[in-house]
GROMACS .gro file of C-alpha atoms in nm:
model
  430
    1MET     CA    1  -1.396   7.790  10.241
    2ALA     CA    2  -1.461   7.416  10.276
    3ALA     CA    3  -1.401   7.259  10.616
    4ASP     CA    4  -1.099   7.033  10.644
    5PRO     CA    5  -1.169   6.659  10.664
    6VAL     CA    6  -1.089   6.476  10.987
    7PHE     CA    7  -0.912   6.144  10.935
    8ASP     CA    8  -0.961   5.994  11.280
    9ALA     CA    9  -1.036   5.634  11.183
   10ASP     CA   10  -0.833   5.358  11.024
   11PRO     CA   11  -0.855   5.354  10.644
   12TRP     CA   12  -1.028   5.080  10.455
   13VAL     CA   13  -0.804   4.828  10.279
   14LEU     CA   14  -0.960   4.768   9.938
   15ASN     CA   15  -0.708   4.543   9.763
   16ARG     CA   16  -0.400   4.376   9.915
   17ASN     CA   17  -0.199   4.364   9.591
   18GLY     CA   18  -0.206   4.669   9.368
   19ALA     CA   19  -0.055   4.998   9.257
   20TRP     CA   20  -0.092   5.253   8.978
   21CYS     CA   21   0.107   5.491   8.764
   22TRP     CA   22  -0.016   5.852   8.738
   23TYR     CA   23  -0.048   5.902   8.362
   24GLN     CA   24  -0.393   5.744   8.323
   25ASP     CA   25  -0.732   5.888   8.418
   26GLU     CA   26  -0.964   5.840   8.567
   27ARG     CA   27  -0.796   5.566   8.768
   28ALA     CA   28  -1.080   5.577   9.021
   29LEU     CA   29  -1.443   5.687   8.988
   30VAL     CA   30  -1.748   5.705   9.213
   31ASP     CA   31  -2.098   5.632   9.084
   32PRO     CA   32  -2.320   5.845   9.311
   33GLU     CA   33  -2.637   5.668   9.200
   34SER     CA   34  -2.527   5.327   9.322
   35ASN     CA   35  -2.279   5.461   9.580
   36VAL     CA   36  -2.008   5.244   9.427
   37LEU     CA   37  -1.636   5.317   9.393
   38VAL     CA   38  -1.433   5.158   9.112
   39VAL     CA   39  -1.051   5.165   9.136
   40GLY     CA   40  -0.808   5.036   8.874
   41SER     CA   41  -0.475   4.876   8.967
   42VAL     CA   42  -0.217   4.619   8.858
   43ALA     CA   43  -0.104   4.329   9.079
   44ALA     CA   44   0.267   4.256   9.127
   45PRO     CA   45   0.461   3.933   9.189
   46GLU     CA   46   0.573   4.049   9.535
   47GLY     CA   47   0.218   4.118   9.656
   48GLU     CA   48  -0.047   3.891   9.800
   49ASP     CA   49  -0.099   3.582   9.578
   50GLY     CA   50   0.164   3.728   9.345
   51ALA     CA   51   0.253   3.391   9.194
   52THR     CA   52  -0.089   3.375   9.028
   53ARG     CA   53  -0.195   3.742   9.018
   54ALA     CA   54   0.121   3.911   8.886
   55GLY     CA   55   0.031   4.137   8.594
   56ASN     CA   56  -0.344   4.115   8.652
   57VAL     CA   57  -0.522   4.431   8.538
   58GLU     CA   58  -0.778   4.462   8.815
   59LEU     CA   59  -1.073   4.668   8.928
   60THR     CA   60  -1.172   4.691   9.292
   61VAL     CA   61  -1.545   4.756   9.314
   62THR     CA   62  -1.645   4.887   9.658
   63ASP     CA   63  -1.988   4.950   9.806
   64LEU     CA   64  -1.934   5.280   9.985
   65SER     CA   65  -2.227   5.212  10.216
   66THR     CA   66  -2.069   4.900  10.364
   67GLY     CA   67  -1.704   4.903  10.258
   68ALA     CA   68  -1.740   4.558  10.100
   69SER     CA   69  -1.513   4.512   9.798
   70THR     CA   70  -1.504   4.278   9.500
   71ILE     CA   71  -1.191   4.237   9.286
   72VAL     CA   72  -1.256   4.198   8.914
   73VAL     CA   73  -0.983   4.088   8.672
   74LEU     CA   74  -1.001   4.264   8.335
   75HIS     CA   75  -0.699   4.079   8.194
   76GLU     CA   76  -0.510   3.799   8.367
   77ASN     CA   77  -0.131   3.824   8.383
   78LEU     CA   78  -0.108   4.091   8.115
   79GLU     CA   79   0.222   4.235   8.241
   80ALA     CA   80   0.351   4.316   8.588
   81ASP     CA   81   0.379   4.693   8.545
   82ASP     CA   82   0.186   4.975   8.714
   83HIS     CA   83   0.172   5.165   8.382
   84ASN     CA   84  -0.099   4.925   8.262
   85VAL     CA   85  -0.370   5.053   8.496
   86PRO     CA   86  -0.698   5.126   8.314
   87GLY     CA   87  -0.864   5.457   8.247
   88LEU     CA   88  -1.232   5.446   8.349
   89TRP     CA   89  -1.547   5.606   8.210
   90ARG     CA   90  -1.911   5.594   8.319
   91ARG     CA   91  -2.137   5.582   8.013
   92ARG     CA   92  -2.479   5.739   7.975
   93ASP     CA   93  -2.639   5.396   7.934
   94GLY     CA   94  -2.520   5.288   8.281
   95ARG     CA   95  -2.233   5.075   8.154
   96TRP     CA   96  -1.869   5.125   8.252
   97LEU     CA   97  -1.577   5.146   8.009
   98ALA     CA   98  -1.221   5.043   8.099
   99VAL     CA   99  -0.929   5.107   7.860
  100TYR     CA  100  -0.573   4.989   7.919
  101ALA     CA  101  -0.243   4.923   7.740
  102LYS     CA  102   0.093   4.763   7.808
  103HIS     CA  103   0.405   4.968   7.882
  104LYS     CA  104   0.543   5.002   7.528
  105SER     CA  105   0.579   4.623   7.502
  106ASP     CA  106   0.311   4.574   7.236
  107ASN     CA  107   0.094   4.782   7.002
  108TYR     CA  108  -0.256   4.736   7.143
  109THR     CA  109  -0.498   4.960   7.323
  110ARG     CA  110  -0.742   4.724   7.494
  111TRP     CA  111  -1.092   4.791   7.624
  112ARG     CA  112  -1.391   4.623   7.783
  113VAL     CA  113  -1.748   4.740   7.846
  114SER     CA  114  -1.950   4.630   8.150
  115GLU     CA  115  -2.307   4.518   8.178
  116PRO     CA  116  -2.551   4.804   8.258
  117GLY     CA  117  -2.503   4.929   8.611
  118ASP     CA  118  -2.271   4.642   8.701
  119PRO     CA  119  -1.895   4.708   8.707
  120THR     CA  120  -1.835   4.350   8.824
  121THR     CA  121  -1.952   4.192   8.496
  122TRP     CA  122  -1.773   4.274   8.170
  123GLY     CA  123  -1.799   4.193   7.803
  124PRO     CA  124  -1.509   4.054   7.598
  125GLU     CA  125  -1.182   4.241   7.554
  126GLN     CA  126  -1.141   4.427   7.226
  127THR     CA  127  -0.827   4.583   7.080
  128PHE     CA  128  -0.709   4.869   6.862
  129ASP     CA  129  -0.388   4.782   6.676
  130TRP     CA  130  -0.140   5.072   6.647
  131THR     CA  131   0.121   4.871   6.454
  132GLU     CA  132   0.090   5.047   6.117
  133LEU     CA  133   0.076   5.388   6.284
  134THR     CA  134   0.366   5.340   6.526
  135GLY     CA  135   0.588   5.115   6.318
  136GLY     CA  136   0.563   4.858   6.595
  137ARG     CA  137   0.723   5.076   6.862
  138GLY     CA  138   0.452   5.029   7.123
  139VAL     CA  139   0.177   5.223   7.298
  140THR     CA  140   0.131   5.331   7.660
  141TYR     CA  141  -0.137   5.494   7.876
  142SER     CA  142  -0.513   5.550   7.848
  143ASN     CA  143  -0.688   5.878   7.935
  144LEU     CA  144  -1.061   5.913   7.869
  145HIS     CA  145  -1.218   6.256   7.819
  146GLU     CA  146  -1.524   6.381   7.632
  147LEU     CA  147  -1.538   6.687   7.409
  148ASP     CA  148  -1.827   6.801   7.189
  149GLY     CA  149  -2.007   6.470   7.227
  150ARG     CA  150  -1.706   6.255   7.130
  151LEU     CA  151  -1.502   6.040   7.365
  152TYR     CA  152  -1.125   6.067   7.333
  153CYS     CA  153  -0.863   5.823   7.454
  154PHE     CA  154  -0.524   5.994   7.480
  155ALA     CA  155  -0.220   5.766   7.464
  156ARG     CA  156   0.152   5.787   7.406
  157ALA     CA  157   0.212   5.621   7.071
  158ILE     CA  158   0.352   5.747   6.738
  159ASN     CA  159   0.713   5.864   6.791
  160ASP     CA  160   0.628   5.841   7.162
  161ASP     CA  161   0.424   6.162   7.125
  162ALA     CA  162   0.076   6.230   7.261
  163CYS     CA  163  -0.188   6.084   7.028
  164ALA     CA  164  -0.560   6.016   7.049
  165LEU     CA  165  -0.824   5.765   6.953
  166VAL     CA  166  -1.183   5.882   6.921
  167SER     CA  167  -1.519   5.712   6.973
  168ASP     CA  168  -1.867   5.828   6.875
  169ASP     CA  169  -2.039   5.544   7.064
  170GLU     CA  170  -1.885   5.592   7.413
  171GLY     CA  171  -1.618   5.332   7.363
  172ASP     CA  172  -1.786   5.049   7.172
  173THR     CA  173  -1.557   5.125   6.876
  174TRP     CA  174  -1.247   5.342   6.828
  175THR     CA  175  -1.069   5.508   6.536
  176PHE     CA  176  -0.743   5.701   6.516
  177ALA     CA  177  -0.795   6.076   6.561
  178GLY     CA  178  -0.440   6.211   6.521
  179LYS     CA  179  -0.134   6.341   6.701
  180LEU     CA  180  -0.169   6.615   6.959
  181PHE     CA  181   0.201   6.709   6.964
  182ASP     CA  182   0.499   6.634   6.743
  183ARG     CA  183   0.869   6.694   6.801
  184PRO     CA  184   1.199   6.511   6.749
  185LYS     CA  185   1.240   6.246   7.014
  186VAL     CA  186   1.509   6.290   7.278
  187GLY     CA  187   1.605   5.990   7.489
  188TYR     CA  188   1.333   5.753   7.604
  189VAL     CA  189   1.011   5.929   7.504
  190ASN     CA  190   0.857   6.270   7.436
  191GLY     CA  191   0.624   6.474   7.658
  192TYR     CA  192   0.447   6.339   7.964
  193CYS     CA  193   0.088   6.462   7.947
  194ARG     CA  194  -0.180   6.496   8.212
  195TYR     CA  195  -0.536   6.574   8.100
  196ALA     CA  196  -0.852   6.721   8.252
  197GLY     CA  197  -1.186   6.747   8.080
  198THR     CA  198  -1.515   6.925   8.138
  199ASP     CA  199  -1.643   7.151   7.857
  200ARG     CA  200  -1.291   7.145   7.709
  201ILE     CA  201  -0.984   6.924   7.749
  202ASP     CA  202  -0.689   7.079   7.931
  203VAL     CA  203  -0.341   6.934   7.897
  204LEU     CA  204  -0.028   6.976   8.107
  205THR     CA  205   0.291   6.843   7.950
  206THR     CA  206   0.670   6.825   7.958
  207ASP     CA  207   0.929   6.824   7.680
  208HIS     CA  208   1.063   6.471   7.737
  209HIS     CA  209   1.148   6.236   8.025
  210PRO     CA  210   1.327   6.427   8.304
  211ARG     CA  211   1.623   6.189   8.311
  212ASP     CA  212   1.693   6.278   7.946
  213TYR     CA  213   1.608   6.648   7.934
  214ASN     CA  214   1.585   6.959   8.151
  215ASN     CA  215   1.207   6.988   8.116
  216SER     CA  216   0.986   7.293   8.131
  217ILE     CA  217   0.612   7.249   8.196
  218TYR     CA  218   0.350   7.369   7.945
  219HIS     CA  219  -0.029   7.411   7.942
  220GLY     CA  220  -0.294   7.442   7.676
  221TYR     CA  221  -0.644   7.322   7.601
  222LEU     CA  222  -0.859   7.173   7.326
  223SER     CA  223  -1.182   7.352   7.241
  224ALA     CA  224  -1.393   7.392   6.925
  225GLY     CA  225  -1.152   7.177   6.726
  226ALA     CA  226  -0.846   7.390   6.806
  227LEU     CA  227  -0.553   7.370   7.045
  228HIS     CA  228  -0.512   7.686   7.252
  229ALA     CA  229  -0.253   7.833   7.485
  230SER     CA  230  -0.369   7.922   7.837
  231ASP     CA  231  -0.480   8.273   7.736
  232GLY     CA  232  -0.692   8.145   7.446
  233THR     CA  233  -0.439   8.209   7.170
  234VAL     CA  234  -0.481   7.946   6.898
  235VAL     CA  235  -0.172   7.728   6.864
  236ASP     CA  236  -0.318   7.470   6.623
  237PRO     CA  237  -0.646   7.561   6.449
  238HIS     CA  238  -0.701   7.200   6.338
  239ALA     CA  239  -0.595   6.999   6.641
  240LEU     CA  240  -0.542   6.624   6.590
  241SER     CA  241  -0.553   6.679   6.214
  242GLY     CA  242  -0.244   6.709   5.999
  243ARG     CA  243   0.094   6.819   6.129
  244ALA     CA  244   0.085   6.861   6.508
  245PRO     CA  245   0.272   7.142   6.685
  246ASP     CA  246   0.560   7.125   6.929
  247GLN     CA  247   0.426   7.148   7.285
  248ALA     CA  248   0.672   7.430   7.357
  249ASN     CA  249   0.431   7.655   7.163
  250LEU     CA  250   0.187   7.632   7.454
  251THR     CA  251   0.199   7.852   7.764
  252THR     CA  252   0.504   7.792   7.983
  253VAL     CA  253   0.386   7.723   8.337
  254PHE     CA  254   0.731   7.641   8.474
  255ALA     CA  255   1.061   7.726   8.305
  256ALA     CA  256   1.359   7.496   8.349
  257ASP     CA  257   1.645   7.663   8.539
  258SER     CA  258   1.410   7.911   8.706
  259VAL     CA  259   1.517   8.023   9.053
  260TRP     CA  260   1.289   7.990   9.357
  261ASP     CA  261   1.400   8.133   9.692
  262GLY     CA  262   1.756   8.138   9.564
  263GLU     CA  263   1.751   7.774   9.446
  264ARG     CA  264   1.769   7.659   9.084
  265MET     CA  265   1.491   7.423   8.978
  266THR     CA  266   1.532   7.179   8.690
  267ARG     CA  267   1.387   6.868   8.528
  268GLY     CA  268   1.016   6.939   8.574
  269TRP     CA  269   0.766   6.652   8.565
  270THR     CA  270   0.387   6.673   8.546
  271THR     CA  271   0.178   6.527   8.830
  272ASP     CA  272  -0.190   6.635   8.826
  273ILE     CA  273  -0.431   6.878   8.661
  274ARG     CA  274  -0.795   6.969   8.726
  275ARG     CA  275  -1.028   7.242   8.602
  276ILE     CA  276  -1.251   7.354   8.888
  277GLU     CA  277  -1.521   7.616   8.833
  278GLY     CA  278  -1.329   7.759   8.537
  279THR     CA  279  -0.989   7.768   8.710
  280VAL     CA  280  -0.716   7.534   8.590
  281VAL     CA  281  -0.513   7.391   8.880
  282ALA     CA  282  -0.193   7.195   8.826
  283THR     CA  283   0.074   7.024   9.034
  284PHE     CA  284   0.419   6.911   8.927
  285THR     CA  285   0.763   6.829   9.059
  286ALA     CA  286   1.114   6.958   8.991
  287ARG     CA  287   1.464   6.884   9.110
  288ALA     CA  288   1.628   7.140   9.340
  289ASN     CA  289   2.001   7.197   9.377
  290ASP     CA  290   2.095   6.945   9.108
  291GLU     CA  291   2.456   7.056   9.098
  292PRO     CA  292   2.649   6.939   8.909
  293GLU     CA  293   2.360   6.864   8.680
  294ASN     CA  294   2.220   6.511   8.689
  295SER     CA  295   2.390   6.422   9.016
  296ASN     CA  296   2.139   6.510   9.293
  297PHE     CA  297   1.822   6.302   9.307
  298ALA     CA  298   1.756   6.354   9.677
  299ASP     CA  299   1.588   6.697   9.672
  300HIS     CA  300   1.266   6.717   9.473
  301ARG     CA  301   1.004   6.987   9.525
  302PHE     CA  302   0.627   6.998   9.481
  303PHE     CA  303   0.483   7.293   9.288
  304TYR     CA  304   0.125   7.418   9.257
  305GLY     CA  305  -0.013   7.653   8.993
  306ARG     CA  306  -0.349   7.797   8.894
  307THR     CA  307  -0.473   8.021   8.617
  308ASN     CA  308  -0.573   8.381   8.662
  309ASP     CA  309  -0.866   8.539   8.479
  310ASP     CA  310  -0.640   8.656   8.194
  311GLY     CA  311  -0.491   8.312   8.133
  312THR     CA  312  -0.163   8.383   8.311
  313TRP     CA  313  -0.042   8.149   8.584
  314GLY     CA  314   0.034   8.196   8.948
  315VAL     CA  315   0.285   7.926   9.045
  316PHE     CA  316   0.420   7.850   9.392
  317GLN     CA  317   0.656   7.607   9.559
  318VAL     CA  318   0.443   7.398   9.795
  319ALA     CA  319   0.660   7.152   9.986
  320LYS     CA  320   0.963   6.927   9.970
  321ALA     CA  321   0.906   6.593   9.802
  322GLY     CA  322   1.247   6.463   9.906
  323ARG     CA  323   1.452   6.184   9.756
  324ALA     CA  324   1.366   5.965   9.460
  325LEU     CA  325   1.163   5.657   9.555
  326PHE     CA  326   1.429   5.427   9.413
  327ALA     CA  327   1.753   5.458   9.215
  328ARG     CA  328   1.612   5.322   8.891
  329GLU     CA  329   1.391   5.631   8.847
  330GLU     CA  330   1.563   5.949   8.963
  331ASP     CA  331   1.247   6.162   8.952
  332TYR     CA  332   0.983   5.933   9.103
  333THR     CA  333   0.833   6.087   9.418
  334GLY     CA  334   0.535   6.012   9.639
  335LEU     CA  335   0.333   6.260   9.424
  336ILE     CA  336   0.076   6.530   9.502
  337ALA     CA  337  -0.293   6.515   9.404
  338ILE     CA  338  -0.555   6.788   9.362
  339ASP     CA  339  -0.904   6.753   9.509
  340PRO     CA  340  -1.123   6.767   9.194
  341TYR     CA  341  -1.392   6.960   9.385
  342ASP     CA  342  -1.171   7.198   9.584
  343ALA     CA  343  -0.901   7.402   9.412
  344ASP     CA  344  -0.754   7.501   9.750
  345SER     CA  345  -0.695   7.142   9.864
  346VAL     CA  346  -0.415   6.895   9.782
  347TYR     CA  347  -0.284   6.567   9.920
  348ALA     CA  348   0.092   6.509   9.918
  349SER     CA  349   0.303   6.199   9.981
  350THR     CA  350   0.645   6.289  10.121
  351HIS     CA  351   0.905   6.173  10.372
  352ILE     CA  352   0.974   6.535  10.474
  353ASP     CA  353   0.714   6.679  10.710
  354PRO     CA  354   0.583   6.997  10.538
  355ARG     CA  355   0.498   7.149  10.875
  356ASP     CA  356   0.855   7.170  11.003
  357GLY     CA  357   1.088   7.012  10.745
  358SER     CA  358   1.178   6.715  10.964
  359GLU     CA  359   1.279   6.383  10.811
  360LEU     CA  360   1.026   6.101  10.847
  361ALA     CA  361   1.090   5.729  10.853
  362HIS     CA  362   0.851   5.670  10.563
  363HIS     CA  363   0.644   5.860  10.312
  364GLU     CA  364   0.330   5.987  10.480
  365ILE     CA  365   0.017   6.148  10.330
  366PHE     CA  366  -0.049   6.512  10.426
  367HIS     CA  367  -0.350   6.729  10.348
  368GLY     CA  368  -0.259   7.078  10.235
  369ARG     CA  369  -0.491   7.380  10.225
  370THR     CA  370  -0.431   7.727  10.090
  371ALA     CA  371  -0.636   8.041  10.154
  372ASP     CA  372  -0.439   8.270   9.922
  373GLY     CA  373  -0.430   8.094   9.586
  374GLY     CA  374  -0.131   7.876   9.666
  375ALA     CA  375   0.114   8.126   9.813
  376THR     CA  376   0.102   7.969  10.162
  377TRP     CA  377  -0.021   7.635  10.295
  378SER     CA  378  -0.136   7.474  10.616
  379TRP     CA  379  -0.080   7.100  10.656
  380THR     CA  380  -0.246   6.823  10.855
  381PRO     CA  381  -0.135   6.457  10.856
  382VAL     CA  382  -0.356   6.188  10.704
  383THR     CA  383  -0.115   5.907  10.796
  384GLN     CA  384   0.137   5.910  11.082
  385ASP     CA  385   0.413   5.689  11.224
  386SER     CA  386   0.370   5.438  10.942
  387SER     CA  387   0.580   5.122  10.913
  388VAL     CA  388   0.571   5.140  10.530
  389ASP     CA  389   0.554   5.408  10.263
  390ASN     CA  390   0.221   5.572  10.167
  391LEU     CA  391   0.232   5.667   9.799
  392ARG     CA  392   0.053   5.829   9.502
  393PRO     CA  393  -0.270   5.968   9.649
  394ILE     CA  394  -0.583   6.012   9.438
  395VAL     CA  395  -0.906   6.195   9.520
  396ALA     CA  396  -1.168   6.005   9.323
  397PRO     CA  397  -1.423   6.220   9.135
  398GLY     CA  398  -1.785   6.135   9.069
  399ASP     CA  399  -1.971   6.243   9.382
  400PRO     CA  400  -1.916   6.605   9.494
  401GLY     CA  401  -2.070   6.523   9.832
  402THR     CA  402  -1.824   6.248   9.923
  403LEU     CA  403  -1.449   6.267   9.972
  404VAL     CA  404  -1.278   5.946   9.857
  405LEU     CA  405  -0.905   5.961   9.922
  406LEU     CA  406  -0.705   5.667   9.788
  407TRP     CA  407  -0.340   5.569   9.802
  408PHE     CA  408  -0.129   5.256   9.812
  409ARG     CA  409   0.109   5.160  10.091
  410GLY     CA  410   0.397   4.917  10.120
  411GLU     CA  411   0.735   4.869   9.956
  412MET     CA  412   0.798   4.973   9.596
  413THR     CA  413   1.136   4.908   9.428
  414ALA     CA  414   1.031   4.953   9.062
  415SER     CA  415   0.723   5.005   8.848
  416GLN     CA  416   0.724   4.628   8.799
  417HIS     CA  417   0.804   4.526   9.157
  418TYR     CA  418   0.608   4.624   9.466
  419ASP     CA  419   0.435   4.475   9.765
  420CYS     CA  420   0.155   4.725   9.823
  421GLU     CA  421  -0.207   4.738   9.928
  422ILE     CA  422  -0.470   4.996   9.833
  423ALA     CA  423  -0.613   5.203  10.117
  424ALA     CA  424  -0.897   5.454  10.128
  425HIS     CA  425  -1.065   5.710  10.349
  426VAL     CA  426  -1.431   5.774  10.263
  427LEU     CA  427  -1.588   6.078  10.430
  428PRO     CA  428  -1.885   6.307  10.372
  429ARG     CA  429  -1.767   6.651  10.270
  430ARG     CA  430  -1.816   6.908  10.545
   0.00000   0.00000   0.00000
């Protein structure tokens, strides 16, 4: 079992105005050859220099040897919304790719390609226009994953379902691939998908938005041109081609209205997914004790699940996530992230101490470790006695020998309004 990290120094502050949503990946990547970290974020009007930076789609490029950071603007004043954070990809030719979109307010997926080995210098912005495909209803999110030599960009687009663009030149050009899922829309949008890719592309998804629907959580994966359930059963033999299936045909990881320790859990929402040495690991949230339904937004729970050898899931309640971050979004929490190189390790943001259940003044980051597949957890604090909230942790992949833990801290009152800075711990893995 890996040794636990020791966070005994102050974190680095990488960017004093930035935040991110959690439906784009990778939001942060390490290049082990140059020892450089690249982090995507969006600046807000309330943050530092907000009058000029609001809506900037930014990259913070950090030399991990020195901690020195450079902020690069991919698009000035695009839109003040954390949903517009870019997905990042390191290409084989040494260039970086960044792909980003607005939050349903126009019909363009945008991308830029860097100079070789230099994520501070970028070529011109290019766009893919979804208008004819979506009927002008907008596009959101960018998730970059490779499968069988092709690069996919998964977005929420047609009918607000999961769709994909595909590139055969690592992002120089893009064409429409197809829809991954298709179902009648309920409320705001359809399923919220999280993706993970190695030799296949895994997907974790909901039915709809949790404020509109009592979501279950589903899992499947793309491989050899087909969409599979967790156990390998083929759900769609010609994925992204023709009529797409309903995501409810995948494996149910979490069932709405299921009872855990005598408490009814509802309104699931996806948080993170990784595939580590052949095991799929997922985290998600649910409301507890929402009685009468749609009235209690103060008791969310973190869940952790992982696949068994036969494709079944072991799922466990991990910790209390507590109240919604703000009233406008009843199911926003501090979130819980998986270490992409350690299936037994997670980082949770919560205002309820998972060690004893005590109420904290602010959201703090805790490191959780399990030795029994998720059934029980030990917790150590990463942040303590903070004067502001610490939110939405990420463990940046790219270098298996270095732990890069990122989060943002400050005040957040909406996806469009926050005064937050990006912090990081950078440690050699023990």
